[in-house]
Short mmCIF file of C-alpha atoms in Angstrom, two decimals:
data_model
loop_
_atom_site.label_atom_id
_atom_site.label_comp_id
_atom_site.label_asym_id
_atom_site.label_seq_id
_atom_site.Cartn_x
_atom_site.Cartn_y
_atom_site.Cartn_z
CA MET D 28 105.54 86.77 123.80
CA MET D 29 104.34 84.49 121.01
CA HIS D 30 103.91 81.68 123.54
CA LEU D 31 101.73 83.90 125.72
CA PHE D 32 99.55 84.90 122.74
CA ALA D 33 99.14 81.24 121.79
CA GLN D 34 98.06 80.26 125.28
CA LYS D 35 95.54 83.11 125.46
CA ARG D 36 94.14 82.20 122.08
CA ARG D 37 93.75 78.57 123.09
CA GLU D 38 91.74 79.61 126.11
CA PHE D 39 89.69 82.18 124.17
CA ILE D 40 88.73 79.81 121.35
CA ALA D 41 87.97 76.97 123.77
CA LYS D 42 85.49 79.15 125.64
CA SER D 43 83.84 81.22 122.92
CA ASN D 44 84.51 79.48 119.60
CA VAL D 45 84.31 82.96 118.00
CA PRO D 46 85.39 83.08 114.32
CA GLU D 47 88.21 85.39 113.26
CA GLN D 48 88.26 87.76 110.31
CA PRO D 49 90.44 86.94 107.27
CA LEU D 50 93.83 88.56 107.48
CA ILE D 51 94.70 91.35 105.02
CA LYS D 52 98.41 91.84 104.42
CA CYS D 53 98.21 95.46 103.24
CA ASP D 54 99.93 97.27 106.09
CA ASP D 55 103.38 96.17 104.89
CA MET D 56 103.36 98.15 101.62
CA PRO D 57 106.65 100.01 101.13
CA VAL D 58 106.28 103.75 101.54
CA GLY D 59 105.70 105.49 98.21
CA THR D 60 105.25 102.27 96.24
CA ARG D 61 103.19 102.37 93.05
CA PHE D 62 102.93 98.65 92.35
CA THR D 63 102.44 95.85 94.87
CA PHE D 64 100.36 92.83 95.85
CA VAL D 65 97.97 92.29 98.75
CA ASP D 66 97.18 88.90 100.25
CA PHE D 67 93.83 87.91 101.78
CA ILE D 68 94.51 85.00 104.09
CA PRO D 69 91.85 82.65 105.49
CA SER D 70 91.62 82.25 109.22
CA TYR D 71 89.71 80.31 111.85
CA ARG D 72 85.92 80.50 111.48
CA GLY D 73 84.72 77.84 113.88
CA THR D 74 84.84 74.15 114.76
CA ASP D 75 82.95 71.51 112.85
CA PRO D 76 80.48 69.98 115.33
CA ASN D 77 80.68 66.59 113.60
CA SER D 78 84.41 66.12 113.16
CA GLY D 79 85.61 68.49 115.87
CA LYS D 80 88.19 69.94 113.47
CA ALA D 81 88.82 73.64 112.89
CA THR D 82 87.25 75.15 109.76
CA TYR D 83 88.52 78.05 107.69
CA HIS D 84 87.10 80.69 105.39
CA SER D 85 86.35 79.35 101.92
CA PHE D 86 87.82 80.95 98.83
CA GLY D 87 84.44 82.54 98.07
CA GLU D 88 84.45 84.20 101.48
CA LEU D 89 87.89 85.66 100.75
CA VAL D 90 86.54 87.19 97.52
CA THR D 91 83.56 88.69 99.39
CA PHE D 92 85.91 90.12 102.01
CA ALA D 93 88.18 91.53 99.27
CA ASN D 94 85.25 93.29 97.63
CA VAL D 95 84.48 95.14 100.87
CA TRP D 96 88.14 96.21 101.10
CA LEU D 97 88.32 97.27 97.42
CA ARG D 98 85.37 99.65 97.87
CA THR D 99 87.42 101.64 100.37
CA LEU D 100 90.13 102.43 97.79
CA ASN D 101 90.18 105.47 95.56
CA ASP D 102 93.82 105.76 94.57
CA TRP D 103 94.59 102.10 93.69
CA GLU D 104 93.44 100.01 90.73
CA LEU D 105 93.20 96.24 90.48
CA ILE D 106 95.46 94.74 87.80
CA ASN D 107 94.72 91.06 88.24
CA CYS D 108 94.01 88.34 90.81
CA GLU D 109 95.82 85.16 91.71
CA THR D 110 95.12 82.08 93.77
CA GLY D 111 98.38 81.98 95.66
CA MET D 112 99.81 79.70 98.28
CA THR D 113 101.57 80.82 101.40
CA SER D 114 103.27 79.12 104.31
CA TYR D 115 102.45 79.84 107.95
CA TRP D 116 103.35 78.62 111.39
CA ARG D 117 100.27 77.17 112.99
CA ASP D 118 99.32 76.06 116.49
CA PRO D 119 99.69 72.26 116.50
CA ASP D 120 96.99 71.86 119.17
CA LEU D 121 94.32 73.78 117.24
CA TYR D 122 95.51 73.10 113.69
CA CYS D 123 94.52 76.55 112.50
CA VAL D 124 96.09 79.77 111.34
CA SER D 125 95.27 82.87 113.33
CA ILE D 126 95.89 86.59 113.25
CA TRP D 127 98.21 86.00 116.19
CA GLU D 128 100.41 83.63 114.28
CA LYS D 129 103.34 84.73 112.21
CA GLN D 130 104.03 84.33 108.52
CA THR D 131 107.02 82.22 107.62
CA ARG D 132 109.83 82.92 105.25
CA ASP D 133 109.41 82.49 101.47
CA ILE D 134 112.18 79.91 101.41
CA PHE D 135 112.19 76.68 103.34
CA GLN D 136 113.86 73.32 102.85
CA GLN D 137 111.96 71.06 100.48
CA ARG D 138 111.25 68.35 103.00
CA GLY D 139 107.49 68.60 103.10
CA LEU D 140 105.12 70.33 105.50
CA GLY D 141 104.87 69.64 109.19
CA ILE D 142 108.39 70.94 109.92
CA LYS D 143 108.89 71.80 113.53
CA GLU D 144 109.90 75.35 114.37
CA PRO D 145 113.16 75.56 116.40
CA SER D 146 111.15 76.55 119.49
CA GLY D 147 108.90 73.52 119.05
CA THR D 148 105.75 75.61 119.56
CA TYR D 149 104.48 75.82 115.98
CA VAL D 150 104.49 73.64 112.90
CA GLU D 151 104.43 74.77 109.28
CA SER D 152 101.20 74.72 107.29
CA ALA D 153 100.20 75.82 103.80
CA LEU D 154 97.05 77.69 102.75
CA PHE D 155 95.58 79.03 99.55
CA VAL D 156 95.23 82.82 99.58
CA LEU D 157 93.60 85.38 97.34
CA ARG D 158 96.38 87.65 96.01
CA LEU D 159 95.50 90.99 94.39
CA TRP D 160 98.07 92.78 92.24
CA MET D 161 97.52 96.53 92.63
CA LYS D 162 98.85 99.63 90.88
CA LYS D 163 98.70 103.21 92.11
CA LYS D 164 96.40 105.43 90.03
CA ILE D 165 97.90 108.54 88.44
CA SER D 166 94.68 110.44 89.21
CA PRO D 167 92.13 109.07 91.72
CA SER D 168 88.76 108.17 90.24
CA ALA D 169 85.43 106.88 91.44
CA SER D 170 85.52 103.67 89.41
CA LYS D 171 84.96 100.59 91.55
CA VAL D 172 85.51 96.86 91.15
CA ASN D 173 82.96 94.17 91.95
CA LEU D 174 85.10 91.04 91.93
CA SER D 175 83.57 87.66 91.12
CA TYR D 176 84.85 84.35 89.87
CA ALA D 177 83.78 81.06 88.31
CA ASP D 178 85.48 77.66 88.52
CA PHE D 179 85.49 75.12 85.71
CA GLU D 180 86.53 71.64 86.78
CA PRO D 181 87.42 68.78 84.43
CA GLN D 182 84.77 66.10 84.17
CA ARG D 183 85.68 62.52 84.98
CA LEU D 184 85.66 60.41 81.82
CA GLY D 185 85.96 57.10 83.63
CA GLY D 186 88.40 55.53 86.04
CA ASP D 187 91.37 57.85 86.53
CA ASP D 188 90.81 59.77 83.29
CA PHE D 189 89.66 63.41 83.24
CA GLU D 190 88.90 65.87 80.48
CA PRO D 191 91.92 67.62 78.93
CA LEU D 192 92.24 71.39 79.22
CA ASP D 193 90.93 72.18 75.71
CA HIS D 194 87.67 70.35 76.51
CA VAL D 195 87.31 72.30 79.77
CA VAL D 196 87.87 75.59 77.90
CA SER D 197 85.28 74.57 75.29
CA ARG D 198 82.66 74.03 78.01
CA MET D 199 83.73 77.30 79.64
CA ASN D 200 83.13 79.20 76.37
CA GLN D 201 79.69 77.68 76.02
CA GLU D 202 78.72 78.83 79.49
CA LEU D 203 80.20 82.30 79.12
CA LEU D 204 78.59 82.90 75.73
CA SER D 205 75.22 81.65 76.96
CA CYS D 206 75.11 84.35 79.66
CA GLU D 207 73.10 87.44 78.72
CA SER D 208 75.61 89.73 80.40
CA CYS D 209 79.08 88.98 81.66
CA GLY D 210 81.61 91.18 83.40
CA ARG D 211 85.03 91.89 81.99
CA ILE D 212 87.47 89.05 82.46
CA ILE D 213 90.30 90.17 84.75
CA ASN D 214 92.33 87.01 84.82
CA ILE D 215 92.22 83.30 83.93
CA GLU D 216 94.43 80.85 85.76
CA THR D 217 94.97 77.12 86.08
CA VAL D 218 94.89 76.08 89.75
CA ASN D 219 96.35 72.91 91.28
CA ILE D 220 94.47 71.18 94.07
CA THR D 221 96.19 68.32 95.83
CA SER D 222 94.75 65.02 96.90
CA GLU D 223 95.94 62.49 99.46
CA THR D 224 94.06 59.76 97.58
CA ARG D 225 94.29 58.57 93.97
CA ASP D 226 90.57 58.92 93.23
CA PHE D 227 90.42 62.73 93.66
CA SER D 228 86.98 62.41 95.26
CA GLU D 229 87.75 64.96 97.99
CA CYS D 230 89.18 67.75 95.81
CA ASP D 231 87.20 70.92 96.52
CA PRO D 232 88.06 74.21 94.70
CA GLU D 233 86.56 76.18 97.61
CA SER D 234 88.88 74.61 100.16
CA VAL D 235 91.87 76.69 101.23
CA LEU D 236 93.80 73.90 102.94
CA CYS D 237 96.79 72.44 101.12
CA GLY D 238 97.63 68.83 101.75
CA ASN D 239 100.77 67.67 103.52
CA SER D 240 103.36 67.26 100.76
CA SER D 241 104.59 64.00 102.25
CA GLU D 242 101.08 62.53 101.81
CA ILE D 243 100.08 64.00 98.44
CA GLN D 244 99.43 61.31 95.83
CA GLY D 245 98.13 63.42 93.00
CA ILE D 246 97.21 66.83 91.59
CA LEU D 247 93.98 67.79 89.85
CA GLN D 248 93.77 71.08 87.95
CA PHE D 249 90.83 73.35 87.24
CA VAL D 250 90.34 76.69 85.50
CA ARG D 251 89.39 79.77 87.55
CA VAL D 252 88.11 82.93 85.83
CA TYR D 253 87.95 86.30 87.63
CA PHE D 254 85.48 88.96 86.52
CA ASN D 255 84.79 92.63 87.19
CA ASP D 256 80.99 92.63 87.23
CA ASP D 257 80.84 96.43 87.31
CA GLU D 258 82.38 96.67 83.83
CA VAL D 259 80.34 95.57 80.83
CA SER D 260 82.25 93.38 78.40
CA LYS D 261 81.68 92.32 74.82
CA LYS D 262 81.37 88.63 74.10
CA ILE D 263 84.67 86.99 73.32
CA LEU D 264 85.77 83.47 72.57
CA VAL D 265 88.51 82.45 75.05
CA GLY D 266 91.53 80.41 74.04
CA PHE D 267 94.96 79.51 75.36
CA LYS D 268 98.42 78.95 73.92
CA ASP D 269 101.27 77.09 75.66
CA PHE D 270 104.89 77.98 74.93
CA VAL D 271 107.00 74.99 75.86
CA PRO D 272 110.84 75.06 75.71
CA ASP D 273 112.46 72.97 72.97
CA HIS D 274 114.78 70.16 73.95
CA LEU D 275 118.30 71.01 72.83
CA SER D 276 120.56 68.15 73.92
CA GLY D 277 121.19 65.41 76.46
CA GLY D 278 118.64 63.28 78.27
CA VAL D 279 120.08 59.74 78.27
CA ILE D 280 123.35 59.98 80.15
CA LEU D 281 123.86 63.72 80.28
CA LYS D 282 121.41 66.09 81.95
CA PRO D 283 118.92 67.28 79.33
CA GLU D 284 119.27 70.86 78.16
CA TYR D 285 116.23 72.94 77.21
CA GLU D 286 115.63 76.43 75.96
CA SER D 287 115.82 79.16 78.59
CA PHE D 288 112.82 80.93 80.08
CA SER D 289 113.78 84.06 78.12
CA ASP D 290 113.55 82.00 74.93
CA ILE D 291 109.94 80.96 75.51
CA SER D 292 109.06 84.47 76.67
CA ASP D 293 110.38 85.75 73.32
CA LYS D 294 108.29 83.13 71.52
CA ALA D 295 105.17 84.39 73.30
CA MET D 296 106.01 87.99 72.33
CA LEU D 297 106.44 87.10 68.65
CA TRP D 298 103.18 85.12 68.57
CA LEU D 299 101.08 87.84 70.21
CA ALA D 300 102.55 90.62 68.09
CA HIS D 301 101.94 88.62 64.90
CA ASP D 302 98.14 88.70 65.32
CA PRO D 303 96.66 92.10 66.28
CA ASP D 304 93.19 90.52 66.45
CA LEU D 305 94.06 88.76 69.71
CA ILE D 306 92.80 90.25 72.97
CA PHE D 307 95.42 89.56 75.63
CA ILE D 308 93.69 88.44 78.85
CA SER D 309 96.46 87.15 81.09
CA ALA D 310 99.54 84.95 81.30
CA GLU D 311 100.76 82.40 83.79
CA THR D 312 103.88 80.33 84.26
CA ARG D 313 103.08 76.65 84.62
CA GLU D 314 104.95 73.45 85.35
CA SER D 315 104.04 69.97 84.08
CA PRO D 316 105.58 66.75 85.42
CA MET D 317 106.99 64.28 82.97
CA LYS D 318 108.51 60.83 83.12
CA SER D 319 110.07 61.32 79.67
CA ARG D 320 110.06 63.93 76.90
CA SER D 321 107.40 61.95 75.02
CA SER D 322 105.12 61.93 78.08
CA LEU D 323 104.90 65.73 78.41
CA ASP D 324 101.28 66.84 77.99
CA THR D 325 100.47 70.39 79.13
CA LYS D 326 96.73 69.84 78.53
CA LYS D 327 96.52 67.00 81.03
CA MET D 328 94.52 68.01 84.12
CA ARG D 329 95.36 65.07 86.40
CA HIS D 330 98.83 64.03 87.54
CA PHE D 331 99.92 61.22 89.84
CA LEU D 332 103.04 61.95 91.86
CA ALA D 333 105.71 59.29 92.24
CA LYS D 334 107.46 58.99 95.60
CA SER D 335 110.81 59.01 93.81
CA GLY D 336 109.99 62.43 92.40
CA LEU D 337 109.43 63.66 88.86
CA ASP D 338 111.12 66.11 86.56
CA TYR D 339 109.15 69.19 85.56
CA ILE D 340 109.13 71.42 82.53
CA ARG D 341 108.33 75.12 83.02
CA TYR D 342 106.37 76.91 80.31
CA ILE D 343 104.23 80.00 79.70
CA ARG D 344 100.49 79.83 79.10
CA ILE D 345 98.82 82.79 77.38
CA TRP D 346 95.07 83.28 77.80
CA TYR D 347 93.55 85.34 74.98
CA GLY D 348 90.21 86.19 73.43
CA LYS D 349 88.72 87.05 70.07
CA GLU D 350 85.66 89.22 69.76
CA LEU D 351 82.36 87.77 68.61
CA LYS D 352 80.19 89.97 66.41
CA LEU D 353 76.67 89.59 65.09
CA ASP D 354 76.43 88.09 61.62
CA ILE D 355 73.58 90.16 60.09
CA ASN D 356 73.00 87.69 57.24
CA ASN D 357 72.58 84.63 59.46
CA GLY D 358 71.47 86.34 62.68
CA ILE D 359 74.06 84.49 64.79
CA ASP D 360 77.26 85.32 66.54
CA LYS D 361 80.43 84.35 64.79
CA LEU D 362 84.14 84.91 65.21
CA GLU D 363 85.07 87.92 63.11
CA GLY D 364 88.80 87.75 63.73
CA SER D 365 88.89 91.33 64.88
CA SER D 366 89.21 92.65 68.41
CA SER D 367 88.84 96.32 67.48
CA MET D 368 85.96 98.58 66.63
CA GLU D 369 85.37 99.77 63.08
CA ASN D 370 87.75 102.52 61.96
CA GLU D 371 89.87 101.84 65.01
CA GLU D 372 93.46 100.69 64.63
CA PRO D 373 94.00 97.21 66.14
CA LYS D 374 96.10 97.17 69.31
CA ILE D 375 99.18 95.01 69.07
CA ASN D 376 100.35 93.28 72.28
CA TYR D 377 104.09 93.56 72.94
CA PHE D 378 104.29 90.99 75.69
CA ALA D 379 107.26 90.77 78.06
CA SER D 380 107.91 89.21 81.46
CA LYS D 381 110.34 89.68 84.29
CA ILE D 382 111.09 87.37 87.23
CA VAL D 383 111.83 89.61 90.21
CA SER D 384 113.92 87.98 92.92
CA THR D 385 115.58 89.42 95.99
CA LYS D 386 119.36 89.41 95.72
CA HIS D 387 121.44 87.34 98.11
CA THR D 388 124.84 88.19 99.54
CA GLY D 389 127.27 86.16 101.55
CA ASN D 390 125.99 87.66 104.80
CA LEU D 391 122.28 87.46 103.98
CA PRO D 392 120.72 84.21 105.26
CA LEU D 393 118.57 82.01 103.03
CA CYS D 394 115.41 83.64 104.29
CA ILE D 395 113.42 86.04 102.14
CA THR D 396 110.16 87.35 103.62
CA ILE D 397 107.01 88.53 101.87
CA ASN D 398 107.88 92.09 102.95
CA GLN D 399 111.28 91.89 101.27
CA THR D 400 109.66 90.54 98.11
CA LYS D 401 107.22 93.47 98.09
CA ASN D 402 110.12 95.88 98.38
CA THR D 403 111.89 94.20 95.47
CA VAL D 404 108.76 94.37 93.30
CA ALA D 405 108.28 98.06 94.16
CA LYS D 406 111.92 98.91 93.37
CA TRP D 407 111.77 97.12 90.03
CA PHE D 408 108.66 99.09 89.05
CA GLU D 409 110.34 102.36 89.98
CA SER D 410 113.38 101.42 87.90
CA GLU D 411 111.14 101.06 84.82
CA SER D 412 110.78 104.80 84.18
CA ASP D 413 109.36 104.35 80.68
CA GLU D 414 105.68 105.35 80.88
CA ALA D 415 104.91 103.22 77.83
CA ILE D 416 105.07 100.08 79.98
CA THR D 417 101.67 98.71 80.89
CA ILE D 418 101.50 96.20 83.72
CA ARG D 419 99.29 93.27 82.76
CA GLY D 420 99.59 91.12 85.86
CA GLY D 421 101.78 89.11 88.15
CA ASN D 422 102.06 85.74 89.81
CA PHE D 423 104.42 83.79 92.02
CA ILE D 424 106.53 80.93 90.71
CA GLU D 425 108.63 78.33 92.51
CA LEU D 426 112.38 78.04 91.96
CA PHE D 427 114.46 75.17 93.34
CA PRO D 428 118.12 76.26 93.63
CA LYS D 429 120.69 74.13 95.41
CA SER D 430 121.89 77.21 97.28
CA LYS D 431 121.11 80.90 97.57
CA PHE D 432 123.81 81.65 95.01
CA ASP D 433 122.09 79.54 92.33
CA VAL D 434 118.83 81.52 92.28
CA LYS D 435 119.84 83.61 89.23
CA ASP D 436 120.62 80.49 87.20
CA GLU D 437 117.36 78.83 88.19
CA ILE D 438 115.38 81.79 86.85
CA GLU D 439 116.35 80.82 83.30
CA ASN D 440 116.13 77.08 83.90
CA CYS D 441 113.00 75.52 82.39
CA TYR D 442 114.00 71.98 83.33
CA GLN D 443 113.23 71.57 87.00
CA ALA D 444 114.44 68.53 88.90
CA HIS D 445 112.68 69.31 92.14
CA ASN D 446 111.24 66.74 94.48
CA MET D 447 111.09 66.43 98.23
CA PHE D 448 113.94 63.92 98.48
CA ILE D 449 116.80 65.89 96.96
CA ASN D 450 118.92 68.54 98.63
CA ARG D 451 117.29 71.65 97.22
CA GLN D 452 115.66 74.78 98.58
CA LYS D 453 112.29 76.16 97.59
CA TYR D 454 112.31 79.82 96.57
CA LEU D 455 109.24 81.87 95.70
CA ALA D 456 109.87 84.63 93.16
CA ALA D 457 107.47 87.23 91.76
CA GLN D 458 106.92 87.22 88.02
CA ILE D 459 105.55 90.34 86.35
CA TYR D 460 103.88 90.44 82.91
CA PHE D 461 103.75 93.74 81.04
CA ASP D 462 103.43 95.39 77.64
CA VAL D 463 106.56 97.33 76.66
CA GLY D 464 104.76 99.59 74.17
CA SER D 465 105.07 99.86 70.39
CA GLU D 466 108.42 101.63 70.17
CA ARG D 467 110.32 99.22 72.42
CA GLY D 468 108.22 96.29 71.24
CA ILE D 469 109.08 96.70 67.55
CA GLU D 470 112.75 97.07 68.41
CA LYS D 471 112.64 93.98 70.63
CA ILE D 472 110.91 91.89 67.98
CA GLU D 473 113.50 92.77 65.36
CA THR D 474 116.25 91.79 67.83
CA ILE D 475 114.53 88.47 68.56
CA LYS D 476 114.21 87.67 64.87
CA ARG D 477 117.90 88.36 64.26
CA GLU D 478 118.93 86.29 67.26
CA LYS D 479 116.57 83.50 66.30
CA LEU D 480 118.21 83.09 62.91
CA PHE D 481 121.62 82.95 64.59
CA MET D 482 120.51 80.64 67.39
CA ASN D 483 118.82 78.18 65.03
CA ASP D 484 122.12 77.60 63.22
CA ASP D 485 123.95 77.43 66.55
CA LYS D 486 121.51 74.85 67.98
CA LYS D 487 121.88 72.66 64.90
CA ALA D 488 125.64 72.72 65.43
CA VAL D 489 125.23 71.83 69.09
CA ARG D 490 123.03 68.86 68.25
CA SER D 491 125.61 67.65 65.72
CA VAL D 492 128.39 67.84 68.28
CA HIS D 493 126.42 65.74 70.79
CA CYS D 494 125.60 63.18 68.11
CA ILE D 495 129.32 62.81 67.26
CA MET D 496 130.24 62.52 70.96
CA SER D 497 127.65 59.85 71.60
#
C-alpha cells in the first residue's frame, strides 16, 4: 500500500507541483490525557526552479501554521515550545517528506542518516519540527496565544571564532529592552544547526533540513526566544546559569566518572530556591563536546566534529530573568533585584526534572514510537496526583545505551561517549521540568543538604582511594 501511495504522489507532484500543508501530529493523543506534546512537521512546498530541488516549509511558516491551530483550542493551554528534531522515511527520488510518508521509530542505530529501509523504498531523513508542550485546562477559558519568536545568532569575530553565549545574551537583552512593548517570554532555548563545511556560511536558522550525519563537519548554536504577543510582560533582564557535573575520578586509564544527572538537577533546585528574586523562564538539557576536561566550555557556540568522535558532557541550563523597575531619582531603568510586586510575597521556584522513558522488556523490540512516548508522558503526569506540581516545560534529550536494557543507567549518566562509529543505539527520551510546590520543595531541599554533606565526605574518600591505587 505504501508503494502505491508513493507512486501516486510521484505522478501527482510531477504534474501539478502543488505544495502540501505542514503535518500536525495531534490525532495520536492518548484518550483522556491531560499533558502531551504536539509536533508541527514541515512538508513539501514546491520545487526550486533554479536548483530543481524540493523545498520545505521554513520554521517561521510552522509557527504561523501553529498559531492558526492554537486559535481553535479552548480546553488546552500552551506550556512551552521546542525546536525538536524527528526522523522520517522519505522518498529517495523526490528527497522530501510528505503526509503520505510514515514516521520512523525513536530509536535507530547510530550509523548516520541515509539508512535504507528493509524494503528498499525509503531512506531515513531528519527534519527540525516545532514541538508544543500542552496541558489540559481545568476550566476552559477564552484566553488565546499569539506565538512569535526571535533568533539571536553569534557574530563572527574573525576566522573560525564566534561570539560566546554570554555576549549573545547581552545583545539579546539590549534588543529586548529597547522594544517599547514585548510579549511574555514562553521559552528560551539553544539550538544546534549543522554544517557540512567548516566555514558555517550556509547555516540558516529558518531551514528545517538537518545535514547528513556522515557529512557534518561542525555545529553552530544560536539562541531562540518564544513569545506570547497577546500577553503583556514587564521588562526583565535575561540571564542563564549552567549546572555542569563535577568530575569525580578516572580519566587517564580508567573511564572518567562524573556526578549523576540527579546531582546536577539538585544543584539547580538549590540555586533557584536560594534566590526568590529570580523569575524562572525555562530549562534545557544540553551537551557539549570536549577533547579533555580542561577543554569543556559550555559558552562556546561553534564546535568542530572529529571523525573519530568526541566525548560529551550533559548539563542543565536554566534561563531566568530579573525585573527592571524605574529608578525615580535617575529616571532610568535599573535592576531592582526583585521579581515581585510591592507587598507581595516573592515566589520561590522549587525546580525538579524527570526523564520519562518507555520501559523495555525482553519481548519488546528496540523500537519506541512517538505514540508510545506520548502514552508514557501522559501516564507519568497522571501518576503525579499532587496538585501542587506545576509543569514548566519539556524537551527531548538523546541517550546512547549499548542495549535496550541499559537505558535506565544512561538516564543518570552525564558522561556520554556517543559517536557514529561505536556500537551504540540512539534513544530519544522526554524530559519534563516542573515545580514541586513549597511543601515538597522545602522537604526536598533539606534532604539534598543532608545528602550533600554526606556525599562531599564520601567523594573525598573516593578521590583518595584512586590516588593511592594510581
